mmCIF file of C-alpha atoms and ligand atoms in Angstrom:
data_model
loop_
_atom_site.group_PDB
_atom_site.id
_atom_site.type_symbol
_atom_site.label_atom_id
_atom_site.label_comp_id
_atom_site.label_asym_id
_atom_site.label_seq_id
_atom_site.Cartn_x
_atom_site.Cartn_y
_atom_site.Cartn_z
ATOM 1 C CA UNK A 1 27.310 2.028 11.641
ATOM 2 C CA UNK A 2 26.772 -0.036 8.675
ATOM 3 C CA UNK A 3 26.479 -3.842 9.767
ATOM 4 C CA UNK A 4 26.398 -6.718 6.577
ATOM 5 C CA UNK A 5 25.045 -9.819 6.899
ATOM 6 C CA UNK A 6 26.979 -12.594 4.669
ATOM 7 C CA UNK A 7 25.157 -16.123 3.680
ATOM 8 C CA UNK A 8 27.370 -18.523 1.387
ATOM 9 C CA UNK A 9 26.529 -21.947 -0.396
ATOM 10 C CA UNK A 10 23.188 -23.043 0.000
ATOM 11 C CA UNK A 11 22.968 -25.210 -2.867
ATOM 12 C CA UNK A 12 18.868 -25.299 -2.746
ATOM 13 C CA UNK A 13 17.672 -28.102 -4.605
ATOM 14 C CA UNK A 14 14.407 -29.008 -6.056
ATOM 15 C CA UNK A 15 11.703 -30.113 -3.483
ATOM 16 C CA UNK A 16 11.778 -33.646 -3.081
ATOM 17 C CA UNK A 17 15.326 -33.470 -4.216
ATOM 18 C CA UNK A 18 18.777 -33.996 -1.512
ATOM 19 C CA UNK A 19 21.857 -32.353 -2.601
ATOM 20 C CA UNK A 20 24.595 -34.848 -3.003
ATOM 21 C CA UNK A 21 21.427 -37.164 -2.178
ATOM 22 C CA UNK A 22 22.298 -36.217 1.472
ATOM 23 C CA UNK A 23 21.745 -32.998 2.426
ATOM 24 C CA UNK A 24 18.710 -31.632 2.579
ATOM 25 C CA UNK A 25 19.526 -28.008 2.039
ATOM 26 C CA UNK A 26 16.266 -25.952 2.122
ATOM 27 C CA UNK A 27 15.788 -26.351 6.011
ATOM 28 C CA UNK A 28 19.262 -24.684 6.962
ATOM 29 C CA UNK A 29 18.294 -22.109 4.563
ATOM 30 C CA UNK A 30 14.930 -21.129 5.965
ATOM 31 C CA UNK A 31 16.240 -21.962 10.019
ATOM 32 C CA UNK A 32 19.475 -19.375 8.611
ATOM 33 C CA UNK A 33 17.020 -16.620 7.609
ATOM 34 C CA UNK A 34 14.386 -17.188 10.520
ATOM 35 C CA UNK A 35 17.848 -17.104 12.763
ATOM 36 C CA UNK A 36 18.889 -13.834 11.330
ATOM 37 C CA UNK A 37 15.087 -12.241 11.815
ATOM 38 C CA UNK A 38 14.942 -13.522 15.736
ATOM 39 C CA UNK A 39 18.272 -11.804 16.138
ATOM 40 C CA UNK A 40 17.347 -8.798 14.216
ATOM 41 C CA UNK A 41 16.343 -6.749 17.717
ATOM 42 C CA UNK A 42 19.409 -7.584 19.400
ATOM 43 C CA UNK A 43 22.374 -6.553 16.374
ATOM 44 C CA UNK A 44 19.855 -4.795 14.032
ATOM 45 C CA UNK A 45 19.521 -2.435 12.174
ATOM 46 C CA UNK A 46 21.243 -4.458 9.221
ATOM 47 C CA UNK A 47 21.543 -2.684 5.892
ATOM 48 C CA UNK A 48 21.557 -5.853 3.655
ATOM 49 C CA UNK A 49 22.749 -9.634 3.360
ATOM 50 C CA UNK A 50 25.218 -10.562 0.393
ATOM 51 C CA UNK A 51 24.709 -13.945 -0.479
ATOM 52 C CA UNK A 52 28.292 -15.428 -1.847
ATOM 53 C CA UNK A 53 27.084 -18.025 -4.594
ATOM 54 C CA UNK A 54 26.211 -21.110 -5.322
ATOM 55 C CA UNK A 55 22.636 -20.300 -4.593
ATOM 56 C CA UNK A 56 21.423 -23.311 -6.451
ATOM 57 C CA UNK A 57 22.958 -26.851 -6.510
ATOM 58 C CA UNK A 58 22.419 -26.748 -10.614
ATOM 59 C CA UNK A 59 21.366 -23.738 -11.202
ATOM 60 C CA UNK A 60 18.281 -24.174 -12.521
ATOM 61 C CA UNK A 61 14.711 -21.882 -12.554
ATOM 62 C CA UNK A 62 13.142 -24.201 -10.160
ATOM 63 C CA UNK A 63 16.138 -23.840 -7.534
ATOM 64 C CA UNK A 64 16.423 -20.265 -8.077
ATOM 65 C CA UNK A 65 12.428 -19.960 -7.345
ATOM 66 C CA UNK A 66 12.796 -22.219 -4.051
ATOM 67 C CA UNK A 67 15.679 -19.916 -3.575
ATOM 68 C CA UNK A 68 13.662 -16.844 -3.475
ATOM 69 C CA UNK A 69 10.606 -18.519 -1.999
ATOM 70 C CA UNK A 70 12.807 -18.536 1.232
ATOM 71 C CA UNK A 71 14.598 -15.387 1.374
ATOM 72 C CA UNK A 72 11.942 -13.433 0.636
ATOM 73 C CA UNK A 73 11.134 -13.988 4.487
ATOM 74 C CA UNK A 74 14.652 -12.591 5.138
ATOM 75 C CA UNK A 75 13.257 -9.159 6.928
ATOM 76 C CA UNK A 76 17.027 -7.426 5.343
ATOM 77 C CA UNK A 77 17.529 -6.914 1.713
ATOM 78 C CA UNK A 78 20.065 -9.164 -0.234
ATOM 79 C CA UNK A 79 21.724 -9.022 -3.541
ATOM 80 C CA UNK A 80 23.999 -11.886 -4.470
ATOM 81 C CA UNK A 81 26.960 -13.295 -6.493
ATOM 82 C CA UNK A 82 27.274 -16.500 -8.550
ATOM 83 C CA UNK A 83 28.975 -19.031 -7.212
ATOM 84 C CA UNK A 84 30.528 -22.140 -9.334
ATOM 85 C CA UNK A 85 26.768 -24.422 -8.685
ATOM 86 C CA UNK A 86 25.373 -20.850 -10.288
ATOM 87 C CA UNK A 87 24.356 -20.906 -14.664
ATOM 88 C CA UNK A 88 25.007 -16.851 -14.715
ATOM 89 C CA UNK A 89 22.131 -16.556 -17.141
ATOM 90 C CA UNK A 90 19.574 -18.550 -15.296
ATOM 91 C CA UNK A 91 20.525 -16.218 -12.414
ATOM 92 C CA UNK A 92 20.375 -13.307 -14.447
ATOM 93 C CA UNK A 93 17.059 -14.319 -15.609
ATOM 94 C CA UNK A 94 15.441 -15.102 -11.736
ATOM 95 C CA UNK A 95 16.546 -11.667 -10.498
ATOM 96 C CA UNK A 96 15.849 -10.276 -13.480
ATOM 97 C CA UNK A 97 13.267 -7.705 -11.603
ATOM 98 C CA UNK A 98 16.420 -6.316 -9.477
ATOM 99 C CA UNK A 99 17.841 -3.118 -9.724
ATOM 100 C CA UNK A 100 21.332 -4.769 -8.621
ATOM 101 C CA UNK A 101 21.451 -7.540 -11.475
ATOM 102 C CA UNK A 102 23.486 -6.165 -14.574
ATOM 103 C CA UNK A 103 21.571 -7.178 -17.819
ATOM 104 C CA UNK A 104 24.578 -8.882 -19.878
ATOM 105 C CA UNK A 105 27.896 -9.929 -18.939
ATOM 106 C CA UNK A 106 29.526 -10.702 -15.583
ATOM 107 C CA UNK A 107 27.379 -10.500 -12.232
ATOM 108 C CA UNK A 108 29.576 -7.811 -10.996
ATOM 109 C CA UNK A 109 27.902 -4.836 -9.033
ATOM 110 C CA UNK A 110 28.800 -2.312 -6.508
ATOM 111 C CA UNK A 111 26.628 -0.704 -3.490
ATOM 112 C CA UNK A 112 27.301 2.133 -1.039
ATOM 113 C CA UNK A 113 26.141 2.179 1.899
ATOM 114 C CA UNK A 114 26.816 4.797 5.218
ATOM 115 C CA UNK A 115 30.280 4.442 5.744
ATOM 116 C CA UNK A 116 30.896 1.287 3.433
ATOM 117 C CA UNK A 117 31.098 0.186 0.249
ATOM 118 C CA UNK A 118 30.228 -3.421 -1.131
ATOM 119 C CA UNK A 119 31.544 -4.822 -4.476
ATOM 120 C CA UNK A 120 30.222 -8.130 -5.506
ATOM 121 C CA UNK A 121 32.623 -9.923 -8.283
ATOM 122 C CA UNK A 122 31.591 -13.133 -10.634
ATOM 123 C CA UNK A 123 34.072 -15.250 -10.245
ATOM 124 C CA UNK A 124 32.501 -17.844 -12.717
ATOM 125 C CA UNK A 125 33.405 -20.143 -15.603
ATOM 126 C CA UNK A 126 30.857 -21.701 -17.735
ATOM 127 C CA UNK A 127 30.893 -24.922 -17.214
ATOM 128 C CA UNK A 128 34.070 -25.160 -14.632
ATOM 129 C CA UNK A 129 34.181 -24.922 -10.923
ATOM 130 C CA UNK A 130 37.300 -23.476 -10.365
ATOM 131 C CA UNK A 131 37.351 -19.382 -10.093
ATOM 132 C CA UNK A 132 38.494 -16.925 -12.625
ATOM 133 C CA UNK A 133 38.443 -13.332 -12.876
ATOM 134 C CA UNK A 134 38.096 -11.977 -16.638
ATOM 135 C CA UNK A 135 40.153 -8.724 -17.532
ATOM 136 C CA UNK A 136 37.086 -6.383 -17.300
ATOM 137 C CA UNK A 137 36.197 -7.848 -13.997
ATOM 138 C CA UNK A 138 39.561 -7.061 -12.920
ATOM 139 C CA UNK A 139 39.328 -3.850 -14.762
ATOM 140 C CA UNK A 140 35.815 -3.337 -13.163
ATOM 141 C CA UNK A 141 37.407 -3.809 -9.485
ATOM 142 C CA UNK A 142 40.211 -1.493 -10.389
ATOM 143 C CA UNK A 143 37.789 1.441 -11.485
ATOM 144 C CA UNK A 144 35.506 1.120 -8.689
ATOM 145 C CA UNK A 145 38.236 1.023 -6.177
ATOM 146 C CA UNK A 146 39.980 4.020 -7.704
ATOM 147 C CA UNK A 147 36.746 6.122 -7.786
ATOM 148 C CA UNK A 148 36.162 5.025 -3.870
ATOM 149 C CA UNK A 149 39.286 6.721 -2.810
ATOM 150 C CA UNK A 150 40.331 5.185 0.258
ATOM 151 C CA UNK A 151 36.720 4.793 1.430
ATOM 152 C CA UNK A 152 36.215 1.247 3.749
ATOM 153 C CA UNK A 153 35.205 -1.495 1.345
ATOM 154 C CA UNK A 154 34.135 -5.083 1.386
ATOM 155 C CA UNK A 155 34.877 -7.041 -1.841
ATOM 156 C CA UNK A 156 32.968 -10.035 -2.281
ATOM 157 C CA UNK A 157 33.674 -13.140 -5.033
ATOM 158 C CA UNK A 158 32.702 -16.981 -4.400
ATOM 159 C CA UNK A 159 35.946 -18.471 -5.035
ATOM 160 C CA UNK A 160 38.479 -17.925 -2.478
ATOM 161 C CA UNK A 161 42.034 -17.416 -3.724
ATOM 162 C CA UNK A 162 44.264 -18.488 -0.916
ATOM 163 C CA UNK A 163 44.854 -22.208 -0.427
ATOM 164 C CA UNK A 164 43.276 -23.385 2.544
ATOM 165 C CA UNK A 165 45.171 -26.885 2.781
ATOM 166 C CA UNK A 166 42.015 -28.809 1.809
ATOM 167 C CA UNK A 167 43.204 -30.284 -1.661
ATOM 168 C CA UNK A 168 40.100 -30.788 -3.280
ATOM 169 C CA UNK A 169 39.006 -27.467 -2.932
ATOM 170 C CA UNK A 170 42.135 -25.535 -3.588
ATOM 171 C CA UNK A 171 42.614 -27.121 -7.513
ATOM 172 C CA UNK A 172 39.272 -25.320 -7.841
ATOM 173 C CA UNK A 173 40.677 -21.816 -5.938
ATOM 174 C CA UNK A 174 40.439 -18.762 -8.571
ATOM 175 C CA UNK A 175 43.448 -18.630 -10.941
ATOM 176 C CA UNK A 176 43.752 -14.829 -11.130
ATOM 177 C CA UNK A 177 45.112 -14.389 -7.483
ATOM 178 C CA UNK A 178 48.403 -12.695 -8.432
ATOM 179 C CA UNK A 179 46.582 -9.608 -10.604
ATOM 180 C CA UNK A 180 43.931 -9.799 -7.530
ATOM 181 C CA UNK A 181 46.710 -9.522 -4.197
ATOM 182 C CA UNK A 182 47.882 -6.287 -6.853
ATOM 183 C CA UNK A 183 44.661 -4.623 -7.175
ATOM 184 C CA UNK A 184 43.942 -5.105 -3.545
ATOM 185 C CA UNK A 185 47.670 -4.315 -1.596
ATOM 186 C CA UNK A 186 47.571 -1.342 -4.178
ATOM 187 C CA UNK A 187 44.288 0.425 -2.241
ATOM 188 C CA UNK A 188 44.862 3.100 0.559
ATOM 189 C CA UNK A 189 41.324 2.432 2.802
ATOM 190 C CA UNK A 190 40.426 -0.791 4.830
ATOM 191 C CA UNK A 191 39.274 -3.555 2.600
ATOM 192 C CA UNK A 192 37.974 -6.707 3.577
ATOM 193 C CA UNK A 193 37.744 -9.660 0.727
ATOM 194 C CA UNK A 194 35.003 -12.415 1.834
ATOM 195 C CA UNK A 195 33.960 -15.103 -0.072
ATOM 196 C CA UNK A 196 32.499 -18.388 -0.068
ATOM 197 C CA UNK A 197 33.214 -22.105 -1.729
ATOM 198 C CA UNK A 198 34.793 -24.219 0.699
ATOM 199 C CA UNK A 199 31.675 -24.164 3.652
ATOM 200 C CA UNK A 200 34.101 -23.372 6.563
ATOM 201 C CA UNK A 201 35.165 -20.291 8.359
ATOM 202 C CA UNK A 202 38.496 -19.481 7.422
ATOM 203 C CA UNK A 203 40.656 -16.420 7.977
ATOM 204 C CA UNK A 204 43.837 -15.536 5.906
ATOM 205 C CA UNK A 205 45.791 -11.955 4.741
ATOM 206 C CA UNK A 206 45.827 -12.075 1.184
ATOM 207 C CA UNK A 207 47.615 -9.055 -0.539
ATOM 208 C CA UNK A 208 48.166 -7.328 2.903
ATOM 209 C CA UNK A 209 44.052 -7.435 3.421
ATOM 210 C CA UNK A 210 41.767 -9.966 5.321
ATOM 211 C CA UNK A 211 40.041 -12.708 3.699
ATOM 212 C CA UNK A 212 37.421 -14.506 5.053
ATOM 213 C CA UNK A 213 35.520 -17.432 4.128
ATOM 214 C CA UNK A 214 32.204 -17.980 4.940
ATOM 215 C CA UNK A 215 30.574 -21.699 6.618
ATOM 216 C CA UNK A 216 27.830 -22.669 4.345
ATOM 217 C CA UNK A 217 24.125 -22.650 6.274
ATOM 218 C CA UNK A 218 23.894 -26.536 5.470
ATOM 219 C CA UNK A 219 26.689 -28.123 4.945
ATOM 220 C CA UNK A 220 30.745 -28.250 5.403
ATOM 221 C CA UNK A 221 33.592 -29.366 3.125
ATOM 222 C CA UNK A 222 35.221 -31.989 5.453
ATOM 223 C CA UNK A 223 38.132 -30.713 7.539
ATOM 224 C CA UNK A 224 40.798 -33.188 5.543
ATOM 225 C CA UNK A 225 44.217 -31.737 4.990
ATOM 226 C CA UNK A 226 45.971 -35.225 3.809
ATOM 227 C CA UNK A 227 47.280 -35.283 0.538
ATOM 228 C CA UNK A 228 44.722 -37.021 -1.645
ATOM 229 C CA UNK A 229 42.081 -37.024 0.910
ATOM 230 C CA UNK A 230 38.618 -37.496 -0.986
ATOM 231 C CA UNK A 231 36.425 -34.767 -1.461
ATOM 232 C CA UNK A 232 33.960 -35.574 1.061
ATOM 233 C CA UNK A 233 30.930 -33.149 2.776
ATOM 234 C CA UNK A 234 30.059 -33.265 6.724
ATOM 235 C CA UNK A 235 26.722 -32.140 8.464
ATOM 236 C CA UNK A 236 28.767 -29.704 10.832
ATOM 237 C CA UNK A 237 26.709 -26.584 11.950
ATOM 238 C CA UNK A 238 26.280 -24.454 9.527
ATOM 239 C CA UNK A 239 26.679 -20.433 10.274
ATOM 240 C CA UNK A 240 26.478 -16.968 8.264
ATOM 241 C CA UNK A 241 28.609 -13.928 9.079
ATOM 242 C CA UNK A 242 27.978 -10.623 10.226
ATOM 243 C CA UNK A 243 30.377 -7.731 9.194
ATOM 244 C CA UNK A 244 29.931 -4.416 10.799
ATOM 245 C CA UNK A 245 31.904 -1.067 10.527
ATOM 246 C CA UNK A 246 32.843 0.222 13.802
ATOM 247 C CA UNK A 247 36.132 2.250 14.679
ATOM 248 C CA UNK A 248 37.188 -0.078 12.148
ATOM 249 C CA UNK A 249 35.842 -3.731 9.653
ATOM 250 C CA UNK A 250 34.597 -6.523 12.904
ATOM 251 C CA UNK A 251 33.415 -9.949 11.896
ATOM 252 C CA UNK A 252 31.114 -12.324 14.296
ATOM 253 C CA UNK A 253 30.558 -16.321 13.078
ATOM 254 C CA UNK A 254 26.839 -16.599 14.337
ATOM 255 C CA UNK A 255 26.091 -20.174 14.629
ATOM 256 C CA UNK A 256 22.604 -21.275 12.307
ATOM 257 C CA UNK A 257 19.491 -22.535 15.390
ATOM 258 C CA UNK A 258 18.215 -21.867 18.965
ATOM 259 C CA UNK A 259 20.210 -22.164 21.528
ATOM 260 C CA UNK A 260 19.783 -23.271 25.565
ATOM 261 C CA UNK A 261 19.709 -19.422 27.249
ATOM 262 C CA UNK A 262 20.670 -16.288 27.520
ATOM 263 C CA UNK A 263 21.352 -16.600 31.368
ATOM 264 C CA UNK A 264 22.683 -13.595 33.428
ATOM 265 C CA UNK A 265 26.018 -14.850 34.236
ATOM 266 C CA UNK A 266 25.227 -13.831 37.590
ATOM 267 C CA UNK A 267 21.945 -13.232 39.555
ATOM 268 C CA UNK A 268 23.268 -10.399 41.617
ATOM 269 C CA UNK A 269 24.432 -7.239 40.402
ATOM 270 C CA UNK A 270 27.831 -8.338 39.400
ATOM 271 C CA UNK A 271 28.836 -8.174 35.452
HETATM 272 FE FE1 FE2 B 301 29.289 -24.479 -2.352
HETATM 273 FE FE1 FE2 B 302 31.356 -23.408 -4.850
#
């Protein structure tokens, strides 16, 4: 059974350094990896992590060094996507040494696994934060999805592209969700779309599949669905995601810490 753990947004910043001057984000990062290696005996074997972008807060080789410095103690192997925080090339450059990281162009890559496949999209625009999929990353999806032929797939991109309601972040959404709902109603297998951007969980169908959104590990887009409601960031709990294939695609919201417990419900025999 293959079992994926997603990780979205940490925005690491240089040490000394508070995202947004508020948020410490290294912490969450390093609790969110040391949370995911304490739970390894109880849901492991885990065949990788995908990491759904903004890595860095500005993308720079200092953040993408602090970056690694703390998932290198992730005990699961990760490959990643850019997110709108991302500079592609400075990304490019820091995992430079990884067999996953195309050498030019979009950060697009694909990886089978047992009984599931995982394509990771760039969703990316230079200097922009809102989400857009070129033609040969569209082109790129529909080839690999056509050579997969029906087989169970997870396709992962940063920028969601259903509005969730939360103004702010839906003028950013990506702009190519009408070729994107074709591509994806179009294949015959399960497919799951996950991405990453807005720091909540969030469920919706898009093109007859599920998409989910990830919570980020440090931080949350505030839950503010008025119109013209700032864009404003909360310290709610952040969380990662675990996706696992079993008679068919199941996704758990594990909550980033240590918890009070486990405690047998009851101390007698009775379950
Ligand atoms: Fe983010
Ligand atoms: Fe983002």
């Amino acid at each position: 059974m293959t079992k994926i753990i997603q990780i979205s947004d940490p925005h690491i910043v240089p040490h000394g350094q508070l995202a947004y001057g508020r948020v410490d984000t290294a912490p969450p990062l390093a609790e969110c990896v040391a949370t995911i290696n304490r739970m390894l005996p109880l849901i492991g074997p885990i065949d990788m992590a995908i990491v759904t972008g903004d890595l860095t807060d500005f993308g720079t080789a200092e953040e993408y060094r602090r970056f690694r410095d703390i998932m290198a103690q992730l005990e699961v192997p990760y490959q990643a996507v850019p997110g709108n925080h991302d500079i592609r090339d400075a990304m490019r450059a820091a995992f430079s040494d990884q067999d996953w990281m195309p050498k030019t162009g979009a950060i697009n890559w694909r990886h089978d696994l047992a009984d599931l496949t995982l394509i990771g999209l760039d969703s990316t625009v230079d200097g922009a934060s809102h989400g857009h999929l070129t033609e040969a990353t569209l082109a790129y999806l529909r080839e690999q999805l056509s050579d997969l032929k029906g087989r169970p797939v997870i396709v992962a991109l940063h920028h969601p592209p259903f509005l969730t309601g939360i103004e702010k972040m839906d003028i950013q959404n990506l702009r190519e969700s009408r070729p994107l709902a074709e591509i994806l109603s179009a294949y015959t297998g399960e497919l799951k779309l996950i991405c990453g951007h807005v720091h909540r969980n969030i469920v919706s169908i898009f093109g007859g599949v599920v998409c989910q959104i990830a919570p980020g590990t440090s931080h949350a887009v505030s839950m503010d669905q008025r119109i013209g409601a700032p864009n404003c960031l909360t310290k709610e709990p952040g969380g990662f995601l675990l996706h696992e294939m079993r008679s068919g695609l199941v996704t758990h919201t594990i909550p980033i810490g240590q918890f009070d417990g486990p405690w047998l419900f009851y101390s007698d025999a009775r379950e």
